[in-house]
JSON list of C-alpha atoms in Angstrom, two decimals:
[
{"chain": "A", "resi": 1, "resn": "GLN", "atom": "CA", "xyz": [10.89, 17.27, 1.24]},
{"chain": "A", "resi": 2, "resn": "VAL", "atom": "CA", "xyz": [11.64, 14.96, 4.16]},
{"chain": "A", "resi": 3, "resn": "HIS", "atom": "CA", "xyz": [15.27, 14.50, 5.11]},
{"chain": "A", "resi": 4, "resn": "LEU", "atom": "CA", "xyz": [16.52, 12.31, 7.94]},
{"chain": "A", "resi": 5, "resn": "VAL", "atom": "CA", "xyz": [20.07, 12.76, 9.22]},
{"chain": "A", "resi": 6, "resn": "GLU", "atom": "CA", "xyz": [21.68, 10.36, 11.67]},
{"chain": "A", "resi": 7, "resn": "SER", "atom": "CA", "xyz": [24.54, 11.33, 13.94]},
{"chain": "A", "resi": 8, "resn": "GLY", "atom": "CA", "xyz": [26.40, 10.04, 16.97]},
{"chain": "A", "resi": 9, "resn": "GLY", "atom": "CA", "xyz": [27.99, 6.95, 15.54]},
{"chain": "A", "resi": 10, "resn": "GLY", "atom": "CA", "xyz": [31.63, 6.02, 15.59]},
{"chain": "A", "resi": 11, "resn": "LEU", "atom": "CA", "xyz": [34.10, 3.67, 17.18]},
{"chain": "A", "resi": 12, "resn": "VAL", "atom": "CA", "xyz": [33.63, 2.44, 20.72]},
{"chain": "A", "resi": 13, "resn": "GLN", "atom": "CA", "xyz": [35.17, -0.31, 22.83]},
{"chain": "A", "resi": 14, "resn": "PRO", "atom": "CA", "xyz": [33.14, -3.30, 23.94]},
{"chain": "A", "resi": 15, "resn": "GLY", "atom": "CA", "xyz": [31.10, -2.40, 26.98]},
{"chain": "A", "resi": 16, "resn": "GLY", "atom": "CA", "xyz": [30.95, 1.23, 25.98]},
{"chain": "A", "resi": 17, "resn": "SER", "atom": "CA", "xyz": [28.02, 3.41, 25.06]},
{"chain": "A", "resi": 18, "resn": "LEU", "atom": "CA", "xyz": [26.86, 5.56, 22.18]},
{"chain": "A", "resi": 19, "resn": "ARG", "atom": "CA", "xyz": [23.77, 7.59, 21.52]},
{"chain": "A", "resi": 20, "resn": "LEU", "atom": "CA", "xyz": [22.51, 7.86, 17.98]},
{"chain": "A", "resi": 21, "resn": "SER", "atom": "CA", "xyz": [20.32, 10.75, 16.91]},
{"chain": "A", "resi": 22, "resn": "CYS", "atom": "CA", "xyz": [18.07, 11.05, 13.91]},
{"chain": "A", "resi": 23, "resn": "ALA", "atom": "CA", "xyz": [16.91, 14.55, 13.10]},
{"chain": "A", "resi": 24, "resn": "ALA", "atom": "CA", "xyz": [14.07, 15.04, 10.67]},
{"chain": "A", "resi": 25, "resn": "SER", "atom": "CA", "xyz": [13.89, 18.16, 8.56]},
{"chain": "A", "resi": 26, "resn": "GLY", "atom": "CA", "xyz": [10.56, 19.14, 7.15]},
{"chain": "A", "resi": 27, "resn": "ILE", "atom": "CA", "xyz": [7.25, 18.10, 8.55]},
{"chain": "A", "resi": 28, "resn": "ILE", "atom": "CA", "xyz": [6.16, 14.51, 8.67]},
{"chain": "A", "resi": 29, "resn": "PHE", "atom": "CA", "xyz": [2.46, 14.04, 9.20]},
{"chain": "A", "resi": 30, "resn": "SER", "atom": "CA", "xyz": [0.66, 11.11, 10.73]},
{"chain": "A", "resi": 31, "resn": "ILE", "atom": "CA", "xyz": [3.69, 9.35, 12.13]},
{"chain": "A", "resi": 32, "resn": "ASN", "atom": "CA", "xyz": [2.85, 5.76, 12.91]},
{"chain": "A", "resi": 33, "resn": "ALA", "atom": "CA", "xyz": [6.22, 4.57, 14.11]},
{"chain": "A", "resi": 34, "resn": "VAL", "atom": "CA", "xyz": [9.88, 5.49, 14.26]},
{"chain": "A", "resi": 35, "resn": "ALA", "atom": "CA", "xyz": [12.52, 2.82, 14.28]},
{"chain": "A", "resi": 36, "resn": "TRP", "atom": "CA", "xyz": [16.18, 2.03, 14.12]},
{"chain": "A", "resi": 37, "resn": "TYR", "atom": "CA", "xyz": [17.43, -0.70, 11.84]},
{"chain": "A", "resi": 38, "resn": "ARG", "atom": "CA", "xyz": [20.91, -2.03, 11.28]},
{"chain": "A", "resi": 39, "resn": "GLN", "atom": "CA", "xyz": [22.65, -3.92, 8.54]},
{"chain": "A", "resi": 40, "resn": "VAL", "atom": "CA", "xyz": [25.98, -5.62, 8.01]},
{"chain": "A", "resi": 41, "resn": "PRO", "atom": "CA", "xyz": [27.33, -6.71, 4.62]},
{"chain": "A", "resi": 42, "resn": "GLY", "atom": "CA", "xyz": [25.76, -9.91, 3.37]},
{"chain": "A", "resi": 43, "resn": "LYS", "atom": "CA", "xyz": [22.91, -9.86, 5.87]},
{"chain": "A", "resi": 44, "resn": "GLN", "atom": "CA", "xyz": [19.37, -8.58, 5.88]},
{"chain": "A", "resi": 45, "resn": "ARG", "atom": "CA", "xyz": [18.56, -5.25, 7.41]},
{"chain": "A", "resi": 46, "resn": "GLU", "atom": "CA", "xyz": [17.08, -5.97, 10.81]},
{"chain": "A", "resi": 47, "resn": "LEU", "atom": "CA", "xyz": [14.84, -4.04, 13.15]},
{"chain": "A", "resi": 48, "resn": "VAL", "atom": "CA", "xyz": [16.68, -2.99, 16.29]},
{"chain": "A", "resi": 49, "resn": "ALA", "atom": "CA", "xyz": [14.13, -0.84, 18.10]},
{"chain": "A", "resi": 50, "resn": "GLY", "atom": "CA", "xyz": [10.85, 0.86, 17.37]},
{"chain": "A", "resi": 51, "resn": "ILE", "atom": "CA", "xyz": [8.61, 3.36, 19.04]},
{"chain": "A", "resi": 52, "resn": "PHE", "atom": "CA", "xyz": [4.97, 3.78, 18.09]},
{"chain": "A", "resi": 53, "resn": "SER", "atom": "CA", "xyz": [2.70, 6.79, 18.14]},
{"chain": "A", "resi": 54, "resn": "GLY", "atom": "CA", "xyz": [1.29, 5.84, 21.53]},
{"chain": "A", "resi": 55, "resn": "GLY", "atom": "CA", "xyz": [4.73, 5.53, 23.06]},
{"chain": "A", "resi": 56, "resn": "ARG", "atom": "CA", "xyz": [4.99, 1.76, 22.96]},
{"chain": "A", "resi": 57, "resn": "THR", "atom": "CA", "xyz": [8.40, 0.37, 22.21]},
{"chain": "A", "resi": 58, "resn": "ASN", "atom": "CA", "xyz": [9.78, -2.90, 20.99]},
{"chain": "A", "resi": 59, "resn": "TYR", "atom": "CA", "xyz": [13.29, -4.23, 20.71]},
{"chain": "A", "resi": 60, "resn": "ALA", "atom": "CA", "xyz": [15.14, -7.02, 19.07]},
{"chain": "A", "resi": 61, "resn": "ASP", "atom": "CA", "xyz": [15.97, -9.75, 21.54]},
{"chain": "A", "resi": 62, "resn": "SER", "atom": "CA", "xyz": [19.66, -9.19, 20.91]},
{"chain": "A", "resi": 63, "resn": "VAL", "atom": "CA", "xyz": [19.53, -5.62, 22.23]},
{"chain": "A", "resi": 64, "resn": "LYS", "atom": "CA", "xyz": [16.79, -5.84, 24.82]},
{"chain": "A", "resi": 65, "resn": "GLY", "atom": "CA", "xyz": [17.93, -4.42, 28.12]},
{"chain": "A", "resi": 66, "resn": "ARG", "atom": "CA", "xyz": [20.88, -2.63, 26.53]},
{"chain": "A", "resi": 67, "resn": "PHE", "atom": "CA", "xyz": [19.32, -0.22, 24.02]},
{"chain": "A", "resi": 68, "resn": "THR", "atom": "CA", "xyz": [16.65, 2.39, 24.56]},
{"chain": "A", "resi": 69, "resn": "ILE", "atom": "CA", "xyz": [14.72, 4.25, 21.89]},
{"chain": "A", "resi": 70, "resn": "SER", "atom": "CA", "xyz": [13.17, 7.61, 22.63]},
{"chain": "A", "resi": 71, "resn": "ARG", "atom": "CA", "xyz": [12.00, 10.68, 20.81]},
{"chain": "A", "resi": 72, "resn": "ASP", "atom": "CA", "xyz": [11.74, 14.41, 21.26]},
{"chain": "A", "resi": 73, "resn": "SER", "atom": "CA", "xyz": [8.85, 15.55, 19.14]},
{"chain": "A", "resi": 74, "resn": "ALA", "atom": "CA", "xyz": [9.66, 19.22, 19.69]},
{"chain": "A", "resi": 75, "resn": "LYS", "atom": "CA", "xyz": [13.02, 18.67, 18.02]},
{"chain": "A", "resi": 76, "resn": "ASN", "atom": "CA", "xyz": [11.75, 16.16, 15.47]},
{"chain": "A", "resi": 77, "resn": "THR", "atom": "CA", "xyz": [14.45, 13.84, 16.70]},
{"chain": "A", "resi": 78, "resn": "VAL", "atom": "CA", "xyz": [14.58, 10.19, 17.66]},
{"chain": "A", "resi": 79, "resn": "TYR", "atom": "CA", "xyz": [17.39, 8.70, 19.71]},
{"chain": "A", "resi": 80, "resn": "LEU", "atom": "CA", "xyz": [18.90, 5.31, 20.27]},
{"chain": "A", "resi": 81, "resn": "GLN", "atom": "CA", "xyz": [20.85, 4.99, 23.48]},
{"chain": "A", "resi": 82, "resn": "MET", "atom": "CA", "xyz": [23.17, 2.01, 23.20]},
{"chain": "A", "resi": 83, "resn": "ASN", "atom": "CA", "xyz": [24.83, 0.65, 26.32]},
{"chain": "A", "resi": 84, "resn": "SER", "atom": "CA", "xyz": [26.98, -2.39, 27.01]},
{"chain": "A", "resi": 85, "resn": "LEU", "atom": "CA", "xyz": [27.92, -2.52, 23.37]},
{"chain": "A", "resi": 86, "resn": "LYS", "atom": "CA", "xyz": [29.20, -5.75, 21.89]},
{"chain": "A", "resi": 87, "resn": "SER", "atom": "CA", "xyz": [31.19, -6.47, 18.78]},
{"chain": "A", "resi": 88, "resn": "GLU", "atom": "CA", "xyz": [28.04, -8.03, 17.32]},
{"chain": "A", "resi": 89, "resn": "ASP", "atom": "CA", "xyz": [26.44, -4.58, 17.39]},
{"chain": "A", "resi": 90, "resn": "THR", "atom": "CA", "xyz": [28.82, -3.39, 14.69]},
{"chain": "A", "resi": 91, "resn": "ALA", "atom": "CA", "xyz": [26.71, -2.33, 11.73]},
{"chain": "A", "resi": 92, "resn": "VAL", "atom": "CA", "xyz": [25.37, 0.57, 9.76]},
{"chain": "A", "resi": 93, "resn": "TYR", "atom": "CA", "xyz": [22.38, 1.94, 11.62]},
{"chain": "A", "resi": 94, "resn": "TYR", "atom": "CA", "xyz": [19.43, 3.47, 9.80]},
{"chain": "A", "resi": 95, "resn": "CYS", "atom": "CA", "xyz": [16.66, 5.67, 11.09]},
{"chain": "A", "resi": 96, "resn": "ASN", "atom": "CA", "xyz": [13.21, 4.95, 9.68]},
{"chain": "A", "resi": 97, "resn": "TYR", "atom": "CA", "xyz": [9.92, 6.82, 9.86]},
{"chain": "A", "resi": 98, "resn": "LYS", "atom": "CA", "xyz": [6.62, 5.25, 8.90]},
{"chain": "A", "resi": 99, "resn": "ALA", "atom": "CA", "xyz": [4.05, 7.99, 8.35]},
{"chain": "A", "resi": 100, "resn": "GLY", "atom": "CA", "xyz": [0.79, 7.42, 6.56]},
{"chain": "A", "resi": 101, "resn": "PRO", "atom": "CA", "xyz": [1.67, 5.62, 3.35]},
{"chain": "A", "resi": 102, "resn": "GLY", "atom": "CA", "xyz": [5.24, 6.89, 3.51]},
{"chain": "A", "resi": 103, "resn": "ASN", "atom": "CA", "xyz": [8.40, 5.13, 4.53]},
{"chain": "A", "resi": 104, "resn": "TYR", "atom": "CA", "xyz": [11.41, 7.37, 5.06]},
{"chain": "A", "resi": 105, "resn": "TRP", "atom": "CA", "xyz": [15.02, 6.40, 5.64]},
{"chain": "A", "resi": 106, "resn": "GLY", "atom": "CA", "xyz": [18.15, 8.13, 6.79]},
{"chain": "A", "resi": 107, "resn": "GLN", "atom": "CA", "xyz": [21.45, 7.69, 5.02]},
{"chain": "A", "resi": 108, "resn": "GLY", "atom": "CA", "xyz": [22.85, 5.32, 7.61]},
{"chain": "A", "resi": 109, "resn": "ILE", "atom": "CA", "xyz": [25.60, 5.78, 10.15]},
{"chain": "A", "resi": 110, "resn": "GLN", "atom": "CA", "xyz": [28.43, 3.43, 11.07]},
{"chain": "A", "resi": 111, "resn": "VAL", "atom": "CA", "xyz": [28.78, 1.99, 14.55]},
{"chain": "A", "resi": 112, "resn": "THR", "atom": "CA", "xyz": [31.90, -0.04, 15.18]},
{"chain": "A", "resi": 113, "resn": "VAL", "atom": "CA", "xyz": [32.48, -1.86, 18.45]},
{"chain": "A", "resi": 114, "resn": "SER", "atom": "CA", "xyz": [36.05, -3.03, 18.72]},
{"chain": "A", "resi": 115, "resn": "SER", "atom": "CA", "xyz": [38.93, -3.09, 21.13]}
]
């Protein structure tokens, strides 16, 4: 019933920028928070950025000042603007919605930062 689709990933050189989008189909009620996570093989999935229902945001220290999370409620879409990308940002990025008791995930999208 709820389907999250990420887009905007790909290959970028160090110092470059990408903007990820996560579009939600269907209606999600009582959204508490929307977040982006990332994961590399052999490591835990980590929180990158989150935005709460009141508009508050939080970021991992490793991306603070470089990444910005935002949302367009009219389009049911959340974005992650990624600037000054580093090789360490290479990962599969996942969109996550926390709504009521639910926890919804996108399929993941690859971001590769390499020269």
